[in-house]
Each structure stands twice: as structure tokens, then as C-alpha cells.
Amino acid sequence: MTTSVRNLATRGDDLFSDLACLAKLDTERRSILPVLESARRVRKDVGEQVAKAKQTGQPAEDLIQASKEHGAAIKEHESRLEVVESQRDELALPLSESSS
């Protein structure tokens, strides 16, 4: 048995709990990323539509409002992603140290 395996084995139930929590955080992170990227794409597209509307003299207020709403949603997703990644990193660090 390698030292890494022995170190991990001494953690017992805590290890399995930590790994389960890491898996949950990873699943949550993976669910946030595509939603965040999609919202960013939509905001970019809306921004281009706003520019075109302004160039042609069309009203853009509704598009600007939609862009603001997407911006708020993006901030929420980014904030949640930051929390999840921070928790994941905090939990993963002791695991990587014990395998050294």
C-alpha cells in the first residue's frame, strides 16, 4: 500500500464525505457553466441588436432592458459559480495534500 493510499485510508468516513461533497459541487459547477455561457452569448447578441437598432434609428429600449436583465442573470450565475468553485477548491486542497 502506498503512502498516499494509507494517508487517504486513515481519513475514513471523512474522506468519503469529502469526495461525495466534491462530486456534488462538481455537478453543480457543470450545471452552472452552460447556463452562464448561454446567457453571455444572448447578451452579446442583444448588444449587437441594440447597435444595429441605433444605427438604423429604430427604438432600442426593449433590447437595452433585455440586455440589463441578462447582465443581472449573468452576475447571479457568476456569483454562484465563484462560491461553488471556492468551496470545491477549499475541500480539494486537503485531499491533494494528503495524497502527497
PDB file of C-alpha atoms in Angstrom:
ATOM      1  CA  MET A   1       0.000   0.000   0.000  1.00  0.00           C
ATOM      2  CA  THR A   2       1.436   3.369  -0.988  1.00  0.00           C
ATOM      3  CA  THR A   3       1.799   6.218   1.458  1.00  0.00           C
ATOM      4  CA  SER A   4      -0.880   8.153  -0.397  1.00  0.00           C
ATOM      5  CA  VAL A   5      -3.369   5.330  -0.078  1.00  0.00           C
ATOM      6  CA  ARG A   6      -2.532   4.878   3.612  1.00  0.00           C
ATOM      7  CA  ASN A   7      -2.972   8.604   4.242  1.00  0.00           C
ATOM      8  CA  LEU A   8      -6.326   8.590   2.494  1.00  0.00           C
ATOM      9  CA  ALA A   9      -7.414   5.419   4.290  1.00  0.00           C
ATOM     10  CA  THR A  10      -6.754   6.994   7.693  1.00  0.00           C
ATOM     11  CA  ARG A  11      -9.279   9.684   6.886  1.00  0.00           C
ATOM     12  CA  GLY A  12     -12.042   7.075   6.979  1.00  0.00           C
ATOM     13  CA  ASP A  13     -15.597   8.340   6.703  1.00  0.00           C
ATOM     14  CA  ASP A  14     -14.414  11.928   6.334  1.00  0.00           C
ATOM     15  CA  LEU A  15     -12.793  11.026   3.035  1.00  0.00           C
ATOM     16  CA  PHE A  16     -15.961   9.533   1.612  1.00  0.00           C
ATOM     17  CA  SER A  17     -17.959  12.502   2.847  1.00  0.00           C
ATOM     18  CA  ASP A  18     -15.464  14.915   1.293  1.00  0.00           C
ATOM     19  CA  LEU A  19     -15.486  13.025  -2.000  1.00  0.00           C
ATOM     20  CA  ALA A  20     -19.287  12.999  -2.077  1.00  0.00           C
ATOM     21  CA  CYS A  21     -19.343  16.734  -1.410  1.00  0.00           C
ATOM     22  CA  LEU A  22     -16.728  17.316  -4.126  1.00  0.00           C
ATOM     23  CA  ALA A  23     -18.827  15.317  -6.580  1.00  0.00           C
ATOM     24  CA  LYS A  24     -21.914  17.354  -5.694  1.00  0.00           C
ATOM     25  CA  LEU A  25     -20.034  20.640  -6.105  1.00  0.00           C
ATOM     26  CA  ASP A  26     -18.603  19.473  -9.419  1.00  0.00           C
ATOM     27  CA  THR A  27     -22.076  18.550 -10.657  1.00  0.00           C
ATOM     28  CA  GLU A  28     -23.384  21.951  -9.625  1.00  0.00           C
ATOM     29  CA  ARG A  29     -20.462  23.700 -11.325  1.00  0.00           C
ATOM     30  CA  ARG A  30     -21.059  21.741 -14.519  1.00  0.00           C
ATOM     31  CA  SER A  31     -24.724  22.735 -14.472  1.00  0.00           C
ATOM     32  CA  ILE A  32     -23.915  26.439 -13.996  1.00  0.00           C
ATOM     33  CA  LEU A  33     -21.312  26.732 -16.758  1.00  0.00           C
ATOM     34  CA  PRO A  34     -23.525  26.099 -19.819  1.00  0.00           C
ATOM     35  CA  VAL A  35     -26.272  28.360 -18.454  1.00  0.00           C
ATOM     36  CA  LEU A  36     -23.723  31.106 -17.830  1.00  0.00           C
ATOM     37  CA  GLU A  37     -22.169  30.764 -21.284  1.00  0.00           C
ATOM     38  CA  SER A  38     -25.602  30.789 -22.907  1.00  0.00           C
ATOM     39  CA  ALA A  39     -26.582  33.963 -21.046  1.00  0.00           C
ATOM     40  CA  ARG A  40     -23.324  35.604 -22.118  1.00  0.00           C
ATOM     41  CA  ARG A  41     -23.967  34.680 -25.761  1.00  0.00           C
ATOM     42  CA  VAL A  42     -27.510  36.038 -25.607  1.00  0.00           C
ATOM     43  CA  ARG A  43     -26.314  39.284 -24.009  1.00  0.00           C
ATOM     44  CA  LYS A  44     -23.716  39.649 -26.759  1.00  0.00           C
ATOM     45  CA  ASP A  45     -26.349  39.036 -29.443  1.00  0.00           C
ATOM     46  CA  VAL A  46     -28.709  41.536 -27.831  1.00  0.00           C
ATOM     47  CA  GLY A  47     -25.878  44.064 -27.672  1.00  0.00           C
ATOM     48  CA  GLU A  48     -25.339  43.650 -31.404  1.00  0.00           C
ATOM     49  CA  GLN A  49     -29.077  44.097 -31.985  1.00  0.00           C
ATOM     50  CA  VAL A  50     -29.011  47.291 -29.900  1.00  0.00           C
ATOM     51  CA  ALA A  51     -26.144  48.637 -32.013  1.00  0.00           C
ATOM     52  CA  LYS A  52     -27.982  47.828 -35.254  1.00  0.00           C
ATOM     53  CA  ALA A  53     -31.201  49.380 -33.967  1.00  0.00           C
ATOM     54  CA  LYS A  54     -29.392  52.580 -33.003  1.00  0.00           C
ATOM     55  CA  GLN A  55     -27.609  52.724 -36.370  1.00  0.00           C
ATOM     56  CA  THR A  56     -30.912  52.478 -38.230  1.00  0.00           C
ATOM     57  CA  GLY A  57     -32.742  54.843 -35.920  1.00  0.00           C
ATOM     58  CA  GLN A  58     -35.001  52.124 -34.509  1.00  0.00           C
ATOM     59  CA  PRO A  59     -36.088  52.157 -30.859  1.00  0.00           C
ATOM     60  CA  ALA A  60     -33.796  50.046 -28.697  1.00  0.00           C
ATOM     61  CA  GLU A  61     -35.274  50.498 -25.216  1.00  0.00           C
ATOM     62  CA  ASP A  62     -36.718  46.972 -25.057  1.00  0.00           C
ATOM     63  CA  LEU A  63     -33.427  45.493 -26.239  1.00  0.00           C
ATOM     64  CA  ILE A  64     -31.486  47.563 -23.720  1.00  0.00           C
ATOM     65  CA  GLN A  65     -33.777  46.346 -20.940  1.00  0.00           C
ATOM     66  CA  ALA A  66     -33.310  42.740 -22.099  1.00  0.00           C
ATOM     67  CA  SER A  67     -29.544  43.257 -22.064  1.00  0.00           C
ATOM     68  CA  LYS A  68     -29.715  44.568 -18.491  1.00  0.00           C
ATOM     69  CA  GLU A  69     -31.780  41.548 -17.429  1.00  0.00           C
ATOM     70  CA  HIS A  70     -29.257  39.182 -18.993  1.00  0.00           C
ATOM     71  CA  GLY A  71     -26.474  41.102 -17.266  1.00  0.00           C
ATOM     72  CA  ALA A  72     -28.172  40.636 -13.896  1.00  0.00           C
ATOM     73  CA  ALA A  73     -28.655  36.919 -14.562  1.00  0.00           C
ATOM     74  CA  ILE A  74     -25.016  36.608 -15.576  1.00  0.00           C
ATOM     75  CA  LYS A  75     -23.901  38.261 -12.336  1.00  0.00           C
ATOM     76  CA  GLU A  76     -26.027  35.815 -10.336  1.00  0.00           C
ATOM     77  CA  HIS A  77     -24.577  32.815 -12.168  1.00  0.00           C
ATOM     78  CA  GLU A  78     -21.020  34.142 -11.851  1.00  0.00           C
ATOM     79  CA  SER A  79     -21.515  34.733  -8.144  1.00  0.00           C
ATOM     80  CA  ARG A  80     -22.868  31.227  -7.602  1.00  0.00           C
ATOM     81  CA  LEU A  81     -20.067  29.743  -9.709  1.00  0.00           C
ATOM     82  CA  GLU A  82     -17.487  31.611  -7.633  1.00  0.00           C
ATOM     83  CA  VAL A  83     -18.977  30.231  -4.405  1.00  0.00           C
ATOM     84  CA  VAL A  84     -19.101  26.674  -5.754  1.00  0.00           C
ATOM     85  CA  GLU A  85     -15.538  26.824  -7.075  1.00  0.00           C
ATOM     86  CA  SER A  86     -14.281  28.311  -3.812  1.00  0.00           C
ATOM     87  CA  GLN A  87     -15.955  25.555  -1.794  1.00  0.00           C
ATOM     88  CA  ARG A  88     -14.620  22.932  -4.200  1.00  0.00           C
ATOM     89  CA  ASP A  89     -11.071  24.289  -4.017  1.00  0.00           C
ATOM     90  CA  GLU A  90     -11.219  24.542  -0.226  1.00  0.00           C
ATOM     91  CA  LEU A  91     -12.368  20.941   0.026  1.00  0.00           C
ATOM     92  CA  ALA A  92      -9.960  19.601  -2.600  1.00  0.00           C
ATOM     93  CA  LEU A  93      -6.835  21.149  -1.096  1.00  0.00           C
ATOM     94  CA  PRO A  94      -6.683  18.868   1.965  1.00  0.00           C
ATOM     95  CA  LEU A  95      -7.320  15.876  -0.291  1.00  0.00           C
ATOM     96  CA  SER A  96      -4.398  16.762  -2.548  1.00  0.00           C
ATOM     97  CA  GLU A  97      -2.145  17.409   0.458  1.00  0.00           C
ATOM     98  CA  SER A  98      -2.925  14.037   1.988  1.00  0.00           C
ATOM     99  CA  SER A  99      -2.050  12.259  -1.254  1.00  0.00           C
ATOM    100  CA  SER A 100       1.435  13.837  -1.337  1.00  0.00           C
TER     101      SER A 100
END
